[in-house]
Amino acid sequence: KAGVTQTPRYLIKTRGQQVTLSCSPISGHRSVSWYQQTPGQGLQFLFEYFSETQRNKGNFPGRFSGRQFSNSRSEMNVSTLELGDSALYLCASSLTLARSFNEQYFGPGTRLTVT
Amino acid sequence: GQQVMQIPQYQHVQEGEDFTTYCNSSTTLSNIQWYKQRPGGHPVFLIQLVKSGEVKKQKRLTFQFGEAKKNSSLHITATQTTDVGTYFCAGNPYNFNKFYFGSGTKLNVKP
């Protein structure tokens, strides 16, 4: 069974631009969660999607948004990029909602650098 | 504020020594998960604890969930260089709908 895939793996953007990251979960998994990982803040929860609906949201500004498609693939968008948005963005898939005692399978991440 | 605190932040040990990382939550957790992230890699699920006082073992790794379900620990016996990485706990507090990750403990093992 293929693992979680994320594209692109690396991205360099300038301040003010926007970016879209993609995540394909493990086949059969219906939940996708997004996390931001930085050296200073660790792993911070962004949001979780299940059945094309956002089920949960972390404490990030509205510039961070996402969506999920009927095939469970998910995209995350960051608008008006700031230097502080430079981070590793990880998505994790699980069978059902992550809180339902399901383990999360992480993708390799997208390394975003904002200059 | 931070829901799950994890200590220590760093641990350097000689190969063969033991290692322990601790997680503490300000609220009661319905369950807690542990992940390992190798340098340059992504977090990989290790185990989940659900019951109060639960203890689970995976070879040299022992995981414990506190009686009050507010703390947890991961203990590695006789570390090996393959244990190098950052260990994260992720707690799911009751009445919250998400996992809070601890800040992680970075383990370095000297051969």
mmCIF file of C-alpha atoms in Angstrom:
data_model
loop_
_atom_site.group_PDB
_atom_site.id
_atom_site.type_symbol
_atom_site.label_atom_id
_atom_site.label_comp_id
_atom_site.label_asym_id
_atom_site.label_seq_id
_atom_site.Cartn_x
_atom_site.Cartn_y
_atom_site.Cartn_z
ATOM 1 C CA LYS A 1 0.000 0.000 0.000
ATOM 2 C CA ALA A 2 1.475 3.350 -1.016
ATOM 3 C CA GLY A 3 2.183 5.818 1.760
ATOM 4 C CA VAL A 4 1.138 9.436 2.099
ATOM 5 C CA THR A 5 2.501 11.584 -0.689
ATOM 6 C CA GLN A 6 3.023 15.311 -0.662
ATOM 7 C CA THR A 7 3.879 17.637 -3.504
ATOM 8 C CA PRO A 8 5.945 19.570 -4.033
ATOM 9 C CA ARG A 9 8.713 18.463 -1.688
ATOM 10 C CA TYR A 10 10.496 21.805 -1.755
ATOM 11 C CA LEU A 11 9.277 25.279 -2.532
ATOM 12 C CA ILE A 12 10.792 28.743 -2.470
ATOM 13 C CA LYS A 13 8.471 31.728 -2.517
ATOM 14 C CA THR A 14 8.755 35.434 -1.852
ATOM 15 C CA ARG A 15 6.816 37.459 0.678
ATOM 16 C CA GLY A 16 3.327 38.357 -0.423
ATOM 17 C CA GLN A 17 2.933 35.409 -2.771
ATOM 18 C CA GLN A 18 0.560 32.556 -2.202
ATOM 19 C CA VAL A 19 1.230 28.835 -2.261
ATOM 20 C CA THR A 20 -0.759 25.626 -2.609
ATOM 21 C CA LEU A 21 0.468 22.340 -1.181
ATOM 22 C CA SER A 22 -1.004 18.969 -2.008
ATOM 23 C CA CYS A 23 -1.428 15.786 -0.002
ATOM 24 C CA SER A 24 -2.616 12.367 -1.142
ATOM 25 C CA PRO A 25 -3.558 10.110 1.775
ATOM 26 C CA ILE A 26 -3.152 6.379 1.999
ATOM 27 C CA SER A 27 -5.782 4.597 -0.059
ATOM 28 C CA GLY A 28 -8.903 4.109 2.048
ATOM 29 C CA HIS A 29 -8.015 6.808 4.561
ATOM 30 C CA ARG A 30 -10.623 9.528 4.766
ATOM 31 C CA SER A 31 -9.064 11.978 7.186
ATOM 32 C CA VAL A 32 -6.241 14.360 6.389
ATOM 33 C CA SER A 33 -4.627 16.611 8.981
ATOM 34 C CA TRP A 34 -2.093 19.331 8.295
ATOM 35 C CA TYR A 35 0.734 20.375 10.614
ATOM 36 C CA GLN A 36 3.378 23.066 10.538
ATOM 37 C CA GLN A 37 6.764 22.079 11.919
ATOM 38 C CA THR A 38 9.364 24.680 12.839
ATOM 39 C CA PRO A 39 12.443 24.377 15.076
ATOM 40 C CA GLY A 40 11.046 26.898 17.513
ATOM 41 C CA GLN A 41 7.377 25.894 17.697
ATOM 42 C CA GLY A 42 7.514 22.180 17.077
ATOM 43 C CA LEU A 43 4.532 20.463 15.461
ATOM 44 C CA GLN A 44 1.533 22.760 15.326
ATOM 45 C CA PHE A 45 -1.878 21.551 14.197
ATOM 46 C CA LEU A 46 -3.380 23.518 11.324
ATOM 47 C CA PHE A 47 -6.623 21.721 10.457
ATOM 48 C CA GLU A 48 -8.242 18.365 9.799
ATOM 49 C CA TYR A 49 -10.500 17.392 6.940
ATOM 50 C CA PHE A 50 -12.835 14.434 6.835
ATOM 51 C CA SER A 51 -15.388 13.700 4.137
ATOM 52 C CA GLU A 52 -14.578 16.986 2.406
ATOM 53 C CA THR A 53 -15.425 19.018 5.520
ATOM 54 C CA GLN A 54 -13.096 20.820 7.875
ATOM 55 C CA ARG A 55 -13.676 19.137 11.227
ATOM 56 C CA ASN A 56 -11.148 20.907 13.345
ATOM 57 C CA LYS A 57 -8.910 23.929 13.207
ATOM 58 C CA GLY A 58 -5.793 25.097 15.001
ATOM 59 C CA ASN A 59 -4.816 28.624 15.971
ATOM 60 C CA PHE A 60 -3.561 29.928 12.663
ATOM 61 C CA PRO A 61 -4.634 33.090 10.836
ATOM 62 C CA GLY A 62 -7.165 33.009 8.033
ATOM 63 C CA ARG A 63 -4.338 33.167 5.491
ATOM 64 C CA PHE A 64 -4.071 29.421 6.015
ATOM 65 C CA SER A 65 -6.873 27.480 4.396
ATOM 66 C CA GLY A 66 -7.487 24.048 3.035
ATOM 67 C CA ARG A 67 -9.885 21.785 1.310
ATOM 68 C CA GLN A 68 -10.480 18.138 0.674
ATOM 69 C CA PHE A 69 -11.738 16.506 -2.468
ATOM 70 C CA SER A 70 -14.088 13.574 -2.899
ATOM 71 C CA ASN A 71 -11.119 11.217 -3.366
ATOM 72 C CA SER A 72 -9.790 12.373 0.042
ATOM 73 C CA ARG A 73 -6.860 14.243 -1.475
ATOM 74 C CA SER A 74 -6.303 17.533 0.278
ATOM 75 C CA GLU A 75 -4.764 20.862 -0.536
ATOM 76 C CA MET A 76 -3.525 23.562 1.749
ATOM 77 C CA ASN A 77 -3.232 27.184 0.706
ATOM 78 C CA VAL A 78 -1.297 29.990 2.310
ATOM 79 C CA SER A 79 -1.941 33.484 1.001
ATOM 80 C CA THR A 80 0.135 36.615 1.454
ATOM 81 C CA LEU A 81 3.181 34.678 2.580
ATOM 82 C CA GLU A 82 5.290 35.996 5.444
ATOM 83 C CA LEU A 83 8.875 35.144 6.360
ATOM 84 C CA GLY A 84 7.579 33.357 9.440
ATOM 85 C CA ASP A 85 5.668 30.900 7.274
ATOM 86 C CA SER A 86 8.940 29.179 6.368
ATOM 87 C CA ALA A 87 8.520 25.688 7.736
ATOM 88 C CA LEU A 88 8.059 22.021 6.994
ATOM 89 C CA TYR A 89 4.392 21.378 6.262
ATOM 90 C CA LEU A 90 3.342 17.850 7.056
ATOM 91 C CA CYS A 91 0.119 16.149 6.262
ATOM 92 C CA ALA A 92 -1.073 13.043 8.041
ATOM 93 C CA SER A 93 -3.775 10.639 7.029
ATOM 94 C CA SER A 94 -5.865 8.339 9.160
ATOM 95 C CA LEU A 95 -8.735 5.958 8.545
ATOM 96 C CA THR A 96 -11.318 8.150 10.197
ATOM 97 C CA LEU A 97 -11.106 11.247 12.359
ATOM 98 C CA ALA A 98 -7.692 11.356 14.016
ATOM 99 C CA ARG A 99 -9.252 11.875 17.437
ATOM 100 C CA SER A 100 -11.059 8.555 17.082
ATOM 101 C CA PHE A 101 -8.032 6.660 18.364
ATOM 102 C CA ASN A 102 -6.603 6.250 14.896
ATOM 103 C CA GLU A 103 -2.910 6.426 14.289
ATOM 104 C CA GLN A 104 -1.754 9.069 11.896
ATOM 105 C CA TYR A 105 0.515 8.323 8.961
ATOM 106 C CA PHE A 106 2.662 11.273 8.016
ATOM 107 C CA GLY A 107 3.860 12.216 4.580
ATOM 108 C CA PRO A 108 7.438 13.339 3.852
ATOM 109 C CA GLY A 109 6.426 16.989 4.057
ATOM 110 C CA THR A 110 6.824 20.076 1.910
ATOM 111 C CA ARG A 111 9.723 22.319 2.876
ATOM 112 C CA LEU A 112 8.562 25.910 2.245
ATOM 113 C CA THR A 113 11.077 28.739 2.293
ATOM 114 C CA VAL A 114 9.821 32.306 2.122
ATOM 115 C CA THR A 115 12.364 34.955 1.145
ATOM 116 C CA GLY B 1 -1.491 27.732 25.873
ATOM 117 C CA GLN B 2 0.575 24.611 25.457
ATOM 118 C CA GLN B 3 -1.580 21.611 26.223
ATOM 119 C CA VAL B 4 1.155 18.986 26.310
ATOM 120 C CA MET B 5 4.588 19.595 27.759
ATOM 121 C CA GLN B 6 7.479 17.272 27.020
ATOM 122 C CA ILE B 7 10.861 17.029 28.730
ATOM 123 C CA PRO B 8 13.749 16.967 28.309
ATOM 124 C CA GLN B 9 14.245 18.911 25.107
ATOM 125 C CA TYR B 10 17.545 17.178 24.371
ATOM 126 C CA GLN B 11 19.248 14.059 25.667
ATOM 127 C CA HIS B 12 22.733 12.866 24.829
ATOM 128 C CA VAL B 13 23.574 9.336 25.938
ATOM 129 C CA GLN B 14 26.324 6.821 25.434
ATOM 130 C CA GLU B 15 25.290 3.726 23.529
ATOM 131 C CA GLY B 16 24.027 1.188 26.012
ATOM 132 C CA GLU B 17 22.651 3.751 28.458
ATOM 133 C CA ASP B 18 18.945 4.107 29.130
ATOM 134 C CA PHE B 19 16.779 7.025 28.015
ATOM 135 C CA THR B 20 13.434 8.383 29.196
ATOM 136 C CA THR B 21 11.217 11.177 27.905
ATOM 137 C CA TYR B 22 8.174 12.486 29.754
ATOM 138 C CA CYS B 23 4.926 14.101 28.673
ATOM 139 C CA ASN B 24 2.594 16.049 30.905
ATOM 140 C CA SER B 25 -0.808 17.436 30.100
ATOM 141 C CA SER B 26 -2.729 20.160 31.883
ATOM 142 C CA THR B 27 -5.945 18.275 31.174
ATOM 143 C CA THR B 28 -7.024 14.640 31.241
ATOM 144 C CA LEU B 29 -6.308 12.850 27.992
ATOM 145 C CA SER B 30 -8.566 10.360 26.294
ATOM 146 C CA ASN B 31 -5.519 8.788 24.653
ATOM 147 C CA ILE B 32 -1.902 9.515 23.888
ATOM 148 C CA GLN B 33 0.239 8.545 20.936
ATOM 149 C CA TRP B 34 4.012 8.408 20.528
ATOM 150 C CA TYR B 35 5.903 9.141 17.330
ATOM 151 C CA LYS B 36 9.552 8.998 16.275
ATOM 152 C CA GLN B 37 11.077 11.335 13.723
ATOM 153 C CA ARG B 38 14.484 10.441 12.349
ATOM 154 C CA PRO B 39 16.754 13.319 11.249
ATOM 155 C CA GLY B 40 15.478 14.581 7.914
ATOM 156 C CA GLY B 41 12.441 12.330 8.110
ATOM 157 C CA HIS B 42 8.824 12.567 9.095
ATOM 158 C CA PRO B 43 7.071 11.415 12.280
ATOM 159 C CA VAL B 44 6.335 7.700 12.375
ATOM 160 C CA PHE B 45 3.697 6.259 14.666
ATOM 161 C CA LEU B 46 5.063 4.067 17.454
ATOM 162 C CA ILE B 47 2.165 3.293 19.773
ATOM 163 C CA GLN B 48 -1.100 4.456 21.307
ATOM 164 C CA LEU B 49 -2.098 4.267 24.985
ATOM 165 C CA VAL B 50 -5.732 4.505 26.019
ATOM 166 C CA LYS B 51 -6.278 3.003 29.468
ATOM 167 C CA SER B 52 -5.347 4.513 32.801
ATOM 168 C CA GLY B 53 -2.064 3.017 34.055
ATOM 169 C CA GLU B 54 -1.483 1.211 30.770
ATOM 170 C CA VAL B 55 2.002 -0.132 30.061
ATOM 171 C CA LYS B 56 3.047 -1.357 26.643
ATOM 172 C CA LYS B 57 6.386 -2.716 25.468
ATOM 173 C CA GLN B 58 8.000 -2.877 22.075
ATOM 174 C CA LYS B 59 11.336 -4.696 22.397
ATOM 175 C CA ARG B 60 13.552 -2.198 24.258
ATOM 176 C CA LEU B 61 10.861 0.503 24.387
ATOM 177 C CA THR B 62 8.435 0.762 27.306
ATOM 178 C CA PHE B 63 5.487 3.150 27.188
ATOM 179 C CA GLN B 64 3.430 4.139 30.219
ATOM 180 C CA PHE B 65 0.207 6.090 30.653
ATOM 181 C CA GLY B 66 -0.325 7.635 34.075
ATOM 182 C CA GLU B 67 -3.156 6.631 36.396
ATOM 183 C CA ALA B 68 -4.739 10.067 36.049
ATOM 184 C CA LYS B 69 -4.243 9.990 32.264
ATOM 185 C CA LYS B 70 -2.385 13.283 32.417
ATOM 186 C CA ASN B 71 1.138 12.035 31.887
ATOM 187 C CA SER B 72 3.042 9.486 29.905
ATOM 188 C CA SER B 73 6.586 8.291 29.471
ATOM 189 C CA LEU B 74 8.718 6.476 26.948
ATOM 190 C CA HIS B 75 11.703 4.543 28.249
ATOM 191 C CA ILE B 76 14.367 3.001 26.046
ATOM 192 C CA THR B 77 16.615 0.382 27.600
ATOM 193 C CA ALA B 78 20.205 0.031 26.395
ATOM 194 C CA THR B 79 20.051 2.609 23.620
ATOM 195 C CA GLN B 80 21.503 1.912 20.207
ATOM 196 C CA THR B 81 22.590 4.333 17.478
ATOM 197 C CA THR B 82 19.452 3.387 15.560
ATOM 198 C CA ASP B 83 17.410 5.034 18.331
ATOM 199 C CA VAL B 84 18.662 8.477 17.287
ATOM 200 C CA GLY B 85 15.830 10.872 16.469
ATOM 201 C CA THR B 86 13.188 13.068 18.015
ATOM 202 C CA TYR B 87 10.445 11.435 20.043
ATOM 203 C CA PHE B 88 7.074 13.170 20.188
ATOM 204 C CA CYS B 89 4.054 12.497 22.303
ATOM 205 C CA ALA B 90 0.638 13.586 21.038
ATOM 206 C CA GLY B 91 -2.191 13.892 23.510
ATOM 207 C CA ASN B 92 -5.900 14.039 22.745
ATOM 208 C CA PRO B 93 -7.624 15.882 25.618
ATOM 209 C CA TYR B 94 -11.216 15.071 26.476
ATOM 210 C CA ASN B 95 -13.642 17.617 24.992
ATOM 211 C CA PHE B 96 -11.083 18.710 22.431
ATOM 212 C CA ASN B 97 -11.103 17.398 18.910
ATOM 213 C CA LYS B 98 -7.440 17.376 18.086
ATOM 214 C CA PHE B 99 -4.079 16.058 19.087
ATOM 215 C CA TYR B 100 -1.607 18.330 20.812
ATOM 216 C CA PHE B 101 1.967 17.399 20.107
ATOM 217 C CA GLY B 102 4.643 17.803 22.722
ATOM 218 C CA SER B 103 7.723 19.774 21.725
ATOM 219 C CA GLY B 104 9.691 16.563 21.308
ATOM 220 C CA THR B 105 12.823 15.128 22.876
ATOM 221 C CA LYS B 106 15.816 14.935 20.592
ATOM 222 C CA LEU B 107 17.904 11.873 21.402
ATOM 223 C CA ASN B 108 21.520 11.600 20.368
ATOM 224 C CA VAL B 109 23.358 8.325 20.971
ATOM 225 C CA LYS B 110 27.153 8.266 20.943
ATOM 226 C CA PRO B 111 28.656 4.987 19.752
#
